[in-house]
Structures are given as C-alpha cells and as structure tokens.
Coordinates of C-alpha atoms and ligand atoms in Angstrom, one line a residue:
M852 CA -265.7 -13.2 -33.1
V853 CA -262.7 -15.5 -34.0
T854 CA -263.2 -18.9 -34.3
V855 CA -260.2 -21.5 -33.4
V856 CA -260.6 -24.6 -35.1
G857 CA -257.4 -26.8 -33.7
S858 CA -255.4 -28.5 -31.3
F859 CA -254.3 -28.4 -27.4
N860 CA -251.1 -29.5 -26.6
M861 CA -249.1 -29.8 -23.6
D862 CA -246.1 -28.8 -23.9
L863 CA -242.8 -30.4 -22.3
F864 CA -239.8 -28.2 -22.5
I865 CA -236.1 -29.0 -21.9
E866 CA -233.1 -26.6 -22.3
T867 CA -229.9 -27.9 -23.4
E868 CA -226.5 -26.3 -24.6
R869 CA -227.4 -28.1 -28.5
F870 CA -229.5 -31.3 -29.5
A871 CA -228.7 -34.2 -29.4
A872 CA -227.8 -36.5 -32.3
P873 CA -228.8 -39.9 -33.4
G874 CA -228.5 -42.1 -30.3
E875 CA -226.4 -39.8 -28.5
A876 CA -227.6 -38.5 -24.4
V877 CA -227.3 -34.6 -23.6
H878 CA -227.7 -32.9 -20.7
G879 CA -230.5 -30.8 -20.4
R880 CA -231.8 -28.7 -17.6
N881 CA -234.9 -26.5 -16.3
F882 CA -237.7 -28.9 -17.3
R883 CA -241.3 -26.7 -17.4
R884 CA -244.6 -27.3 -18.3
A885 CA -247.0 -25.2 -20.2
P886 CA -250.0 -25.0 -22.3
G887 CA -249.3 -25.1 -26.3
G888 CA -250.8 -26.4 -29.5
K889 CA -251.7 -24.3 -32.4
G890 CA -254.5 -24.1 -32.3
A891 CA -254.7 -23.1 -28.7
N892 CA -251.5 -20.6 -28.8
Q893 CA -253.4 -19.3 -31.6
A894 CA -257.1 -18.0 -29.5
C895 CA -254.6 -17.5 -26.5
A896 CA -253.4 -14.6 -28.7
L897 CA -256.4 -13.2 -30.4
A898 CA -257.9 -12.1 -27.1
R899 CA -254.7 -11.5 -25.2
L900 CA -254.8 -8.6 -27.9
G901 CA -258.6 -7.3 -27.7
T902 CA -260.7 -10.1 -30.0
P903 CA -263.1 -12.3 -28.3
A904 CA -262.8 -15.5 -29.8
A905 CA -263.8 -19.4 -29.6
I906 CA -261.8 -22.8 -30.0
I907 CA -263.1 -26.1 -30.8
G908 CA -261.0 -28.7 -30.2
A909 CA -261.0 -31.5 -28.5
V910 CA -258.8 -32.9 -25.4
G911 CA -258.7 -36.1 -22.4
Q912 CA -260.5 -35.9 -20.0
D913 CA -256.9 -35.7 -17.6
A914 CA -255.0 -33.4 -15.7
F915 CA -253.3 -32.1 -19.0
G916 CA -256.3 -31.4 -20.7
D917 CA -258.0 -29.7 -17.1
E918 CA -255.2 -27.1 -17.0
M919 CA -255.0 -26.5 -20.6
L920 CA -259.2 -25.4 -20.7
A921 CA -258.6 -23.4 -17.4
N922 CA -256.4 -21.5 -19.0
L923 CA -257.9 -20.7 -22.1
K924 CA -260.4 -19.8 -19.9
A925 CA -258.6 -17.2 -17.7
A926 CA -257.5 -15.5 -20.5
G927 CA -260.8 -14.9 -22.0
V928 CA -261.4 -17.7 -24.6
S929 CA -264.5 -19.6 -25.0
V930 CA -264.3 -23.0 -24.8
R931 CA -267.6 -24.6 -25.3
G932 CA -266.6 -25.9 -28.0
V933 CA -264.1 -28.4 -26.1
V934 CA -264.8 -31.9 -26.5
R935 CA -263.5 -34.4 -23.9
R936 CA -262.4 -37.3 -24.8
S937 CA -262.3 -40.1 -21.7
D938 CA -260.4 -42.9 -23.8
T939 CA -257.9 -41.0 -25.4
P940 CA -254.9 -38.7 -23.2
S941 CA -254.4 -35.1 -24.5
G942 CA -251.9 -34.0 -26.8
T943 CA -248.5 -33.3 -26.0
A944 CA -245.7 -32.2 -27.3
M945 CA -242.2 -32.6 -26.4
I946 CA -239.9 -30.3 -26.7
V947 CA -236.5 -29.4 -26.0
L948 CA -234.7 -25.6 -26.9
D949 CA -231.1 -25.1 -27.6
A950 CA -228.4 -22.4 -26.4
A951 CA -229.5 -20.3 -29.6
G952 CA -233.2 -20.2 -28.8
Q953 CA -234.0 -22.8 -31.2
N954 CA -236.4 -25.2 -30.3
Q955 CA -236.7 -29.2 -32.2
I956 CA -240.4 -30.6 -31.2
V957 CA -242.0 -33.8 -31.3
V958 CA -246.1 -34.3 -31.0
A959 CA -248.0 -36.8 -30.0
N960 CA -251.8 -35.7 -31.1
G961 CA -253.3 -37.8 -28.4
A962 CA -257.7 -36.2 -28.3
N963 CA -256.3 -34.1 -31.1
D964 CA -256.8 -36.6 -33.9
T965 CA -260.5 -37.5 -32.5
L966 CA -261.1 -34.4 -33.9
T967 CA -264.4 -34.9 -36.2
A968 CA -266.2 -33.0 -38.8
A969 CA -268.9 -33.3 -36.6
D970 CA -267.7 -32.6 -33.6
I971 CA -267.4 -29.1 -35.8
E972 CA -270.9 -29.8 -37.3
Q973 CA -272.4 -29.5 -33.6
H974 CA -271.2 -26.1 -32.9
R975 CA -272.4 -24.6 -35.7
D976 CA -273.8 -21.7 -34.0
L977 CA -270.6 -20.5 -33.0
F978 CA -269.5 -19.5 -36.8
M979 CA -272.6 -17.8 -36.9
Q980 CA -271.3 -15.6 -34.3
S981 CA -268.4 -15.1 -35.6
R982 CA -266.1 -13.3 -38.2
A983 CA -264.2 -15.0 -39.3
V984 CA -262.6 -18.7 -38.7
V985 CA -259.0 -19.6 -38.5
A986 CA -257.6 -23.4 -38.8
Q987 CA -254.4 -25.4 -38.7
L988 CA -253.3 -28.6 -40.3
E989 CA -253.0 -30.6 -36.4
T990 CA -256.2 -31.3 -36.5
P991 CA -257.7 -34.0 -39.2
I992 CA -257.9 -32.9 -42.6
P993 CA -262.0 -34.0 -42.1
S994 CA -262.5 -31.4 -39.3
V995 CA -260.4 -28.2 -40.7
E996 CA -262.2 -29.3 -45.1
A997 CA -266.0 -29.0 -41.8
A998 CA -264.2 -26.0 -40.6
L999 CA -263.7 -24.0 -44.2
R1000 CA -266.8 -25.0 -45.8
L1001 CA -269.1 -24.5 -42.5
A1002 CA -267.5 -20.5 -42.7
R1003 CA -267.5 -20.1 -46.1
E1004 CA -271.7 -21.3 -46.0
A1005 CA -271.6 -19.1 -42.9
R1006 CA -269.6 -15.6 -45.6
L1007 CA -266.9 -15.6 -42.9
L1008 CA -263.5 -14.8 -43.7
T1009 CA -261.6 -18.2 -44.2
I1010 CA -257.8 -18.6 -42.7
L1011 CA -255.7 -21.3 -42.9
N1012 CA -252.5 -21.9 -41.6
P1013 CA -251.0 -24.9 -42.7
A1014 CA -248.8 -26.3 -40.2
P1015 CA -247.7 -28.2 -39.2
F1016 CA -247.9 -29.4 -42.5
R1017 CA -249.8 -32.2 -44.1
P1018 CA -250.7 -33.1 -47.8
V1019 CA -253.9 -31.4 -48.7
S1020 CA -255.9 -31.2 -51.9
D1021 CA -256.2 -27.8 -54.1
A1022 CA -260.3 -28.2 -53.0
L1023 CA -258.9 -27.4 -49.2
L1024 CA -257.3 -24.4 -50.6
H1025 CA -260.2 -23.5 -52.4
L1026 CA -261.9 -22.9 -49.4
C1027 CA -259.2 -20.0 -47.2
D1028 CA -259.0 -16.0 -47.7
W1029 CA -256.3 -16.5 -46.4
I1030 CA -253.1 -18.7 -46.9
I1031 CA -249.9 -18.3 -44.4
P1032 CA -247.4 -20.6 -44.0
N1033 CA -244.1 -20.1 -42.9
E1034 CA -240.9 -20.9 -45.2
N1035 CA -240.9 -24.6 -44.5
E1036 CA -245.0 -25.3 -45.1
A1037 CA -244.2 -22.8 -48.4
T1038 CA -242.4 -24.8 -49.8
K1039 CA -243.8 -27.6 -49.9
L1040 CA -247.5 -26.6 -50.7
S1041 CA -245.9 -25.2 -54.2
G1042 CA -242.6 -27.5 -54.5
V1043 CA -240.9 -24.3 -54.8
E1044 CA -237.5 -24.1 -52.5
V1045 CA -238.4 -21.0 -49.5
R1046 CA -234.8 -19.9 -48.5
D1047 CA -234.5 -16.5 -49.5
I1048 CA -237.3 -13.0 -50.5
P1049 CA -237.2 -13.8 -54.3
T1050 CA -238.3 -18.0 -53.6
A1051 CA -240.6 -16.9 -50.6
A1052 CA -242.4 -14.7 -53.8
R1053 CA -241.8 -17.6 -56.6
A1054 CA -244.0 -20.4 -54.0
A1055 CA -246.8 -17.3 -53.4
V1056 CA -247.6 -17.4 -56.3
V1057 CA -247.2 -21.0 -56.7
I1058 CA -250.1 -21.4 -53.7
K1059 CA -252.0 -18.7 -54.7
L1060 CA -251.9 -21.0 -58.6
R1061 CA -252.6 -24.2 -57.2
S1062 CA -255.8 -23.2 -54.8
A1063 CA -256.7 -20.0 -56.7
C1064 CA -256.8 -18.0 -53.1
P1065 CA -256.3 -14.5 -53.6
R1066 CA -254.3 -13.4 -50.9
V1067 CA -250.6 -15.7 -49.8
L1068 CA -248.5 -14.8 -47.5
V1069 CA -245.4 -16.7 -46.3
T1070 CA -244.3 -16.1 -42.6
L1071 CA -240.2 -15.8 -43.0
G1072 CA -239.4 -16.1 -38.9
A1073 CA -236.8 -12.7 -38.2
N1074 CA -237.4 -11.7 -41.8
G1075 CA -240.5 -10.9 -42.0
V1076 CA -242.9 -12.0 -44.9
W1077 CA -243.6 -12.1 -47.5
L1078 CA -247.1 -10.7 -49.0
D1079 CA -249.2 -11.1 -52.0
T1080 CA -252.2 -10.1 -51.7
P1081 CA -254.6 -7.5 -54.5
E1082 CA -253.9 -4.9 -51.6
F1083 CA -250.0 -5.4 -51.1
T1084 CA -247.0 -7.6 -52.5
G1085 CA -243.4 -6.9 -51.1
H1086 CA -241.6 -8.0 -48.5
L1087 CA -242.1 -6.7 -45.2
P1088 CA -239.2 -7.2 -42.8
G1089 CA -238.7 -8.2 -39.0
F1090 CA -238.2 -7.3 -36.1
K1091 CA -234.8 -7.0 -34.3
V1092 CA -234.7 -8.6 -31.2
E1093 CA -232.9 -11.2 -29.2
A1094 CA -234.2 -14.8 -28.9
V1095 CA -235.0 -16.1 -25.7
D1096 CA -237.4 -19.0 -27.2
T1097 CA -239.5 -19.3 -30.7
V1098 CA -241.8 -21.4 -29.8
G1099 CA -245.3 -19.3 -30.5
A1100 CA -244.1 -17.3 -32.3
G1101 CA -246.1 -18.4 -35.5
D1102 CA -249.2 -18.6 -33.5
T1103 CA -249.3 -15.3 -31.6
F1104 CA -248.2 -13.6 -35.5
I1105 CA -251.4 -15.5 -36.9
G1106 CA -253.7 -14.0 -34.0
A1107 CA -252.1 -11.0 -34.3
F1108 CA -252.5 -10.4 -37.9
V1109 CA -255.9 -11.9 -37.6
T1110 CA -257.5 -9.2 -34.9
Q1111 CA -256.2 -6.8 -37.5
L1112 CA -257.4 -7.8 -40.7
V1113 CA -261.4 -8.7 -38.6
D1114 CA -260.7 -4.9 -37.3
G1115 CA -260.1 -3.7 -41.2
V1116 CA -256.7 -2.7 -41.4
E1117 CA -255.3 -3.1 -44.5
P1118 CA -252.7 -6.8 -45.0
R1119 CA -249.5 -4.9 -44.9
R1120 CA -250.1 -2.7 -41.5
A1121 CA -251.6 -6.3 -40.3
A1122 CA -249.0 -8.1 -41.0
R1123 CA -246.1 -5.0 -39.1
F1124 CA -248.3 -5.6 -36.4
G1125 CA -248.1 -9.3 -36.1
C1126 CA -244.4 -8.8 -36.5
A1127 CA -244.0 -6.7 -33.7
A1128 CA -246.4 -9.1 -31.1
A1129 CA -244.4 -12.2 -32.6
A1130 CA -240.9 -9.8 -32.1
I1131 CA -242.3 -9.2 -28.4
A1132 CA -243.0 -13.2 -28.0
V1133 CA -240.0 -14.4 -28.7
T1134 CA -237.9 -12.9 -26.5
R1135 CA -240.7 -14.8 -23.4
R1136 CA -240.5 -18.0 -22.7
G1137 CA -243.8 -20.0 -23.0
A1138 CA -246.4 -20.9 -26.2
Q1139 CA -248.9 -18.6 -24.9
A1140 CA -247.1 -17.5 -22.1
S1141 CA -245.0 -15.4 -24.2
I1142 CA -247.8 -13.3 -26.0
P1143 CA -248.4 -9.5 -25.2
T1144 CA -251.3 -7.6 -24.8
R1145 CA -252.3 -4.9 -27.7
H1146 CA -251.5 -2.6 -25.9
E1147 CA -247.8 -3.7 -25.9
V1148 CA -247.3 -4.5 -28.9
E1149 CA -248.9 -0.3 -29.4
A1150 CA -246.7 1.2 -27.2
W1151 CA -243.6 -1.1 -28.8
L1152 CA -244.4 -0.6 -31.7
K1153 CA -243.9 3.7 -31.0
Q1154 CA -240.1 3.4 -29.7
P1155 CA -237.6 3.2 -32.6
G1156 CA -236.9 -0.3 -33.1
P1157 CA -234.9 -1.6 -35.1
T1158 CA -235.8 -3.8 -38.7
V1159 CA -233.9 -7.2 -39.3
Ligands
RIB1287 O1 -246.8 -23.7 -33.1 C1 -246.2 -23.8 -31.8 C2 -246.6 -25.3 -31.4 O2 -246.2 -26.5 -32.3 C3 -246.6 -25.3 -29.5 O3 -247.0 -25.3 -28.6 C4 -246.5 -27.1 -29.6 O4 -247.9 -27.6 -28.7 C5 -246.5 -27.6 -31.7 O5 -248.3 -28.0 -31.6

C-alpha cells in the first residue's frame, strides 16, 4: 500500500477562448465541477493504476466533502485517515481553461489548512502497512514534515512533490528519497531558472546538494522529465498528444511513477510509464476523471507513438 498525505479540493471549471487580463471580464462556457486536489488526485492515480492506496487529509463537513470522499472511495482509496471539520469548508479550486488547454488555478485551501502533525500521528497505523509515503505542499508544512519523519522511522520510501511551491527547510528535504518538482518548483527550489533540459539538469544538481536527497526528477510537461539518480541521469522525452485539459496531469504522473517504483521497476522505465499515463490524461477532461487504468497505459505503450 502507498499512503498519500495531502489535499482535497472541489475543482470548479470554466472554459474560455483566452484568459482575462486583470480587471477584464471575458465570456466563458461549460461550467462543471469535479473532485480534485493534489493529494486526492495522486491517491486516485495510485489506486486506478493498481496500487492499494490510503489518504490522510482534511475536508469540511459539507456537500463537497461528502462528494470528494465518495469519489475516492469509489476509486478504491481508503479514506479512513481523512478528518472532517465542521467549522471550515472543504478546499475549492477555481480553474479557468483556455482554448489551448492551458489552465489558471486559484485555490481556497479551506479544511486542507487545518491538517496537523497530530492528525498524521493519529494514523500512524497506515504508515505501518505502507511501502511508501507521498506528500505535496498543499497541506501545512508541519503535516508534511510529520508524514516524512514518520515514514523515515518506519523505513518507507518517501516521495515529495513540492507543489504548489512554498519555501521549505533543507531539513525537510533531507527526509526525502525522491523530490519531484515541475519546472517552476525546480526553479524556486534551486534558484536556477528552468527553461530547457540543460537548466533542468543544473537545477536538479542544486536540489540534490541542498537536500542530500539522492534522487531528483524534474517534470517538463510535454517535454518529458529530467532524471538525476544513481541508476540513470538524463532526459526522457514525453509523448506527443493533442492536449484538451492539463489539470492533474502532474498528479497522474506522480501516481503512475510511484506505482512502478513500489513494484521495483527501475526509475527510467517507471518515468516512461508515468509520462504515458500523463499523456493519456491530458487528452481527457477533469483531474481524477482523466486518470487512465494500468491496462490502458500498458496497451497505449505498446502502440508506436511519437515522442516529443
Ligand atoms: O494538480 C491539480 C490540482 O491542483 C487540481 O485538482 C486543483 O485542485 C489544484 O489543487
């Protein structure tokens, strides 16, 4: 099993031709809502891709909270580590998608912000049954640190997706076996502006030096990933697809990549599987709704497909 410590958000989508400039109103269409949140998306991806998963997080005692928990349960994720707050609404994300499939997201963290180190401690038993723990930065830093510490004590694989970026201590990064930022997060963690493969490589080296973490993977969107590990260091290209919605693609990558790691697959192959899962996800709408099954990814990888 893999335990995810992370967020739940109800994603509220509007599509538009182009994003509004500050102070401008533009026409939108196709309003819809769907369960999201980086933690919940990653837990959903793990389960859909065949790895038993549990999540520790917080939602409100409200209709969005009910719907998000029911959705994750239906995907096969254990939600007994989720606390309900009666005084704080569930997290909500306003997501605007433009005609090119790009997105702008504003998140009201709500109950996610109430997750404490004590909540993590209370679900210590989940860690004892797990092989890995995955955390992001959409819940408070003390909850992330508690999760990584407990996982270290239990000798589990620790994976940090530092998203969305917040300043974190070197001591917290030191608790990670894997750090998996996107270009933007890698830029902020390293101080090296990531614009291409050479700068991603430089940023990964700086992140490794500051964290003493042995394995860094920088996701590069459609351009694949940069891996810096003792097993393999280099670029792995992404797959060329027609993107309609990139929301949750990074979370799909993380879930897919971790399912492979806990199965003992070497990082390069695991990353290829992750890139394929994310490529399928961007051709569909929604965060959790777009995540493929393991069978779909395996079948897709057998087809000759162009890499970027
Ligand atoms: O990573 C995508 C997620 O980020 C969305 O589902 C949204 O909830 C935001 O947290």
